[in-house]
C-alpha cells in the first residue's frame, strides 16, 4: 500500500515542461516554487517600503509636533490639512505600520520567500508537495495586501485600533473614524492572510516530512529547514485561533452580538445594548496567535543566520543538535506564554507568575542559540560578505533586544513598563531589527540563487553599516523614554511637560530614522539594478554545502536536470581536516564509510562518526562544554 | 526515480529521506495537518464558549417537568416567570431543546439532537465501509456506501435546519434570546453554524468524489485514496460534533 502511494506522488517527473509556458503561467500564476518565492519577496519588499514610509511620517510628527509640513497635505490630503498630521490618522498609521511589518513583511515576506525558495532545494525535492496550493497561497497573500492597501483610501481611514485591534475600538464601528470600513477591511485582509499562511504552512510541513531526498535524514537537514518547519507548525496551530477570534469580532461588529463588549449603552453600539462579553477574551485569543507570531517572525531569520554564519565562518555550526533542540523548545514554550502581554488586565497574580516563569524559561533556548552563534564565529575563517554582516547584526540585536525581554517578562516590572516606549524599543530590536537583518542576510546570500547574479558587495556593506547604526540610534534611546514613562501610541508628547523633555531625543531618533530610510534606498537600488547588471554568479558562489547550490544556475522546473542528488552527510562539513577544500557539499559520498543506507542506525541522532573538525582550533573550554552536552559532531 | 529505489534498498531508518516517514502520500499527510489546524479553529470557538459560559452561574436544576410530560403553550414565558430563563443565568439546554418534528405538546429533552448525532455517526460508519471497499477496489460498493454517507450528511443538515428554525421561531436571535443571556443564542448559532458549514463542505466533497467513483477515475488510477482523504475529513467533522454536542447540550 505504501509503495503504491509513494510511486504515485513522487514528484520526479512532474512539471517537466511538457506544456508551453506563457507569460501568465511563468510569471503570474506560476506554480514553480522559485518563482513563487520571488513573488513573495517582491511583494514583501513593496509592503516593507510602504510600512517604512509610514513610520517616517509619524516619526516626523513625534519629533516636530508643532511644525507644519506642507508635503503632508499633498500626499495625505484631508489627513494632512495645513501640513499637520491628523491625530486620528496618526493612530491609523501606527496600526497599519505594525500590521504591515509584522504580517506582510516579516511573516509572508520572510517565511514565504525563503520557505518557498529553500525547502524544495535544500531537502532535495522537485517542488513543493502541492505546487497548486503553493500558488494559491501567494495569491491569497496578494489579495490580502491589496485589501489592506485599499483600506488606506476609505472614508474614515484604515483601522486605528493598534495592530492588536483590541475591542472596543475594533468592535464598535462608531468608536473612532478608523473603526468603520477601515476595520472591516482589516479583518477581511487578515482572513485572506490566514488562508494564505495555512495553505503555505501545510505545504511546507508536508514537503519537509515527505519529500526529502534519499539520505536526507532529519538530522542532516540544514538548520534553515528546521526553522522553516517549526515556523510552519507554529503558524498552523496559532493562526486558526486568530481566525476564530476574528469571526467573533465580525459578529460583534456587524450582527449585534457582544462577545467582546461589556456594558455599552445602545446609542453607542448600533442600537443594541451590549452586555455580558469581555474585551479580555479577545486579548487571550489574539495573543494566543500573537506570541507564537513573534517566533514565526524570528525563527526563519535565526535559521538563515545559522546557515549564513556557518558558511561564512567556514566552520561547522556549533552544537547542531542543541540548535534543533532549542528551536523545538522555543516552539513549544511559545504557546504557553501569551499571558505576558496581559499582566495588566487584572489577571490572577498566580496565573501571572505561571506566564512569567514560562517567559523567563524561553531565555534558556534563546541563550543557547546566541552562544552557539558566537562559538561558531569564534576563530572562524570569517568571510565578511554583506550576508554575513547582516547575520552578525542579527545576533547583536537578538542580544540587545532579548535582554530587555527578561525585564518585560517580569510581571512586577511590567506594571511600570507596559505600554511605554520601553516596549516599543524592546520589540523593535528583538523582532523588528533582528528579523529584518535576518531577512536582509537571506536576500544577499540567496540572491544569486534567485536571480542568477550577485548583488553589489560595496553597496551591501554601506547598506549594512548605515542600517546598523541608524537602527540602534532609533531604537536604543526609546528605552530611556520608556523608563521615564512615555506612553506608546501617543500623538504628541508636547502636551505633557514630563514627556516633552524628550523632545530633543525624539528629534535625534527621527533624524536617525530618516538616515535609516535613506539606507534602504541604497538597498532597493542594489536589489533591482543587480537583476540586470549584477555580476553573474557561479553555481556555488559562497562555497556552501547545501543542496541548492548543486542545482544549475539557470532555473528549471524540477530543479535538477538529472536525478536528484543523494545526500551522504550533514550540511556543515566546513574545514574538515584531511579534505582538500574547506567545504564538502552534502551530496559528496563519504569515502571511508560504509554506505549510510545499510548501516544500522539505532537512534535518530547518529553517533558522531568524525571528530569535530575544528575542535583543535577551539579553546579547551568549548570542546569540554561540547563533550559534556554530548553534541560533538 | 530516485525515490523508488530508495524505497526498495533502504529499510533501516524511516526518517532517512527518500520516502515518507509515515508511509502516507503527501496528500493524506496534508489532510491530517489541515485537520489539526482546523481543530484549533474549533477549539478557539469552544474556548470562547467556555470563557463566556464561565461568567454566568450554572443553570438551575430542572424539577418542573419530566420527559414525555405535556408541554403547554407558552412554555418559554412560563419558564421565564419561574426564574428558569433569566438574563443572568445560563439556561438548561434540556429545557431549550425539547421539541421533535411532528410531535406537539410533549417535553422531549434532547431527543431530536440525539437523533441528529446518531445520523452523523451512522454516516461515519458508512464512510468507513466505503473506504474499506476502496481497499478491495470494489467500485460498486464504494459508490453505494458513498451515497449512504451523502444521504446521512444531508439528513443531518436537514435536521439542523429544523433545529435552527424552531429556535428562531421561539425568539432566539444573534442579539437577543428569550431563554437567557444573549451570548447563549449567539454562540449556538455561530458554533453549530460553523460546524454545519463544515458538514456542508463535506457533503459537497463527497458528491464530487462519488461522481469520480462512478466515472471510474479511481479505478483507472489504481487506488481509492481520495475516498480515504475525504473519509478523514468526514470523521473529523463527526468528532467535532461530539464536542459541540457535549458543550452545548450536555454541560
Ligand atoms: C523603519 C524603521 C521603523 C521605525 C522608525 C519604526 C518606528 C515605530 C514607532 C515610533 C512606533 C510607535 C508609535 C507609537 O506608539 O506611537 C512603532 C510601532 C510599531 N512598529 Fe515600528 N518602526 C520601524 C520598523 C518596524 C519593524 C521592522 C517592525 C516589525 C516587527 C515594526 C513593528 C511595529 C509594531 C508592531 C508597532 C506597534 C504598533 C502598535 O502600537 O499597534 N516596526 N514603530
Ligand atoms: Cu509575547
mmCIF file of N, CA and C in Angstrom, chain A residues 118 121-122 307 311 444-450 537-553 560 574:
data_model
loop_
_atom_site.group_PDB
_atom_site.id
_atom_site.type_symbol
_atom_site.label_atom_id
_atom_site.label_comp_id
_atom_site.label_asym_id
_atom_site.label_seq_id
_atom_site.Cartn_x
_atom_site.Cartn_y
_atom_site.Cartn_z
ATOM 1 N N UNK A 118 13.785 27.745 -0.407
ATOM 2 C CA UNK A 118 14.790 26.822 0.093
ATOM 3 C C UNK A 118 14.272 25.436 0.436
ATOM 4 N N UNK A 121 14.619 23.077 -2.515
ATOM 5 C CA UNK A 121 16.006 22.988 -2.959
ATOM 6 C C UNK A 121 16.910 22.354 -1.908
ATOM 7 N N UNK A 122 16.667 22.648 -0.657
ATOM 8 C CA UNK A 122 17.588 22.141 0.356
ATOM 9 C C UNK A 122 17.254 20.732 0.831
ATOM 10 N N UNK A 307 22.713 29.269 8.900
ATOM 11 C CA UNK A 307 23.287 28.828 7.640
ATOM 12 C C UNK A 307 24.377 29.798 7.163
ATOM 13 N N UNK A 311 28.450 29.002 6.926
ATOM 14 C CA UNK A 311 29.096 29.050 5.616
ATOM 15 C C UNK A 311 30.220 30.071 5.597
ATOM 16 N N UNK A 444 20.782 38.803 0.573
ATOM 17 C CA UNK A 444 22.126 38.907 -0.015
ATOM 18 C C UNK A 444 22.697 37.525 -0.316
ATOM 19 N N UNK A 445 22.423 36.588 0.579
ATOM 20 C CA UNK A 445 23.023 35.264 0.429
ATOM 21 C C UNK A 445 22.402 34.493 -0.734
ATOM 22 N N UNK A 446 21.087 34.519 -0.844
ATOM 23 C CA UNK A 446 20.430 33.677 -1.843
ATOM 24 C C UNK A 446 20.013 34.449 -3.091
ATOM 25 N N UNK A 447 20.403 35.707 -3.135
ATOM 26 C CA UNK A 447 20.111 36.474 -4.349
ATOM 27 C C UNK A 447 20.633 35.755 -5.586
ATOM 28 N N UNK A 448 21.871 35.242 -5.581
ATOM 29 C CA UNK A 448 22.364 34.533 -6.768
ATOM 30 C C UNK A 448 21.498 33.329 -7.121
ATOM 31 N N UNK A 449 20.927 32.686 -6.115
ATOM 32 C CA UNK A 449 20.063 31.534 -6.399
ATOM 33 C C UNK A 449 18.775 31.999 -7.057
ATOM 34 N N UNK A 450 18.290 33.177 -6.613
ATOM 35 C CA UNK A 450 17.020 33.648 -7.153
ATOM 36 C C UNK A 450 17.197 34.308 -8.513
ATOM 37 N N UNK A 537 26.624 34.999 -11.344
ATOM 38 C CA UNK A 537 27.046 34.142 -10.240
ATOM 39 C C UNK A 537 27.506 32.792 -10.764
ATOM 40 N N UNK A 538 28.538 32.258 -10.115
ATOM 41 C CA UNK A 538 28.870 30.879 -10.458
ATOM 42 C C UNK A 538 27.859 29.983 -9.759
ATOM 43 N N UNK A 539 28.004 28.668 -9.966
ATOM 44 C CA UNK A 539 26.969 27.791 -9.414
ATOM 45 C C UNK A 539 26.958 27.803 -7.890
ATOM 46 N N UNK A 540 28.124 27.830 -7.297
ATOM 47 C CA UNK A 540 28.180 27.775 -5.837
ATOM 48 C C UNK A 540 28.997 28.964 -5.329
ATOM 49 N N UNK A 541 28.421 30.166 -5.364
ATOM 50 C CA UNK A 541 29.218 31.371 -5.151
ATOM 51 C C UNK A 541 29.831 31.466 -3.761
ATOM 52 N N UNK A 542 29.163 30.885 -2.769
ATOM 53 C CA UNK A 542 29.685 31.048 -1.403
ATOM 54 C C UNK A 542 30.409 29.792 -0.938
ATOM 55 N N UNK A 543 30.669 28.877 -1.852
ATOM 56 C CA UNK A 543 31.284 27.600 -1.492
ATOM 57 C C UNK A 543 30.569 26.971 -0.314
ATOM 58 N N UNK A 544 29.317 26.730 -0.536
ATOM 59 C CA UNK A 544 28.436 26.264 0.513
ATOM 60 C C UNK A 544 28.123 24.786 0.316
ATOM 61 N N UNK A 545 27.672 24.127 1.377
ATOM 62 C CA UNK A 545 27.487 22.682 1.329
ATOM 63 C C UNK A 545 26.099 22.245 0.935
ATOM 64 N N UNK A 546 25.141 23.146 1.073
ATOM 65 C CA UNK A 546 23.749 22.709 0.972
ATOM 66 C C UNK A 546 23.359 22.438 -0.480
ATOM 67 N N UNK A 547 22.275 21.678 -0.617
ATOM 68 C CA UNK A 547 21.922 21.128 -1.927
ATOM 69 C C UNK A 547 21.515 22.163 -2.971
ATOM 70 N N UNK A 548 20.999 23.327 -2.503
ATOM 71 C CA UNK A 548 20.512 24.257 -3.521
ATOM 72 C C UNK A 548 21.621 24.668 -4.470
ATOM 73 N N UNK A 549 22.879 24.600 -3.998
ATOM 74 C CA UNK A 549 23.981 25.035 -4.853
ATOM 75 C C UNK A 549 24.464 23.932 -5.774
ATOM 76 N N UNK A 550 23.870 22.741 -5.658
ATOM 77 C CA UNK A 550 24.202 21.709 -6.634
ATOM 78 C C UNK A 550 23.272 21.806 -7.841
ATOM 79 N N UNK A 551 22.244 22.618 -7.715
ATOM 80 C CA UNK A 551 21.323 22.801 -8.847
ATOM 81 C C UNK A 551 21.915 23.839 -9.790
ATOM 82 N N UNK A 552 21.616 23.727 -11.075
ATOM 83 C CA UNK A 552 22.203 24.671 -12.029
ATOM 84 C C UNK A 552 21.766 26.108 -11.767
ATOM 85 N N UNK A 553 22.594 27.025 -12.242
ATOM 86 C CA UNK A 553 22.282 28.437 -12.043
ATOM 87 C C UNK A 553 20.978 28.794 -12.736
ATOM 88 N N UNK A 560 16.634 19.918 -10.619
ATOM 89 C CA UNK A 560 17.859 19.271 -11.071
ATOM 90 C C UNK A 560 17.601 18.627 -12.430
ATOM 91 N N UNK A 574 32.450 21.947 7.008
ATOM 92 C CA UNK A 574 33.360 23.002 6.590
ATOM 93 C C UNK A 574 34.707 22.780 7.261
#
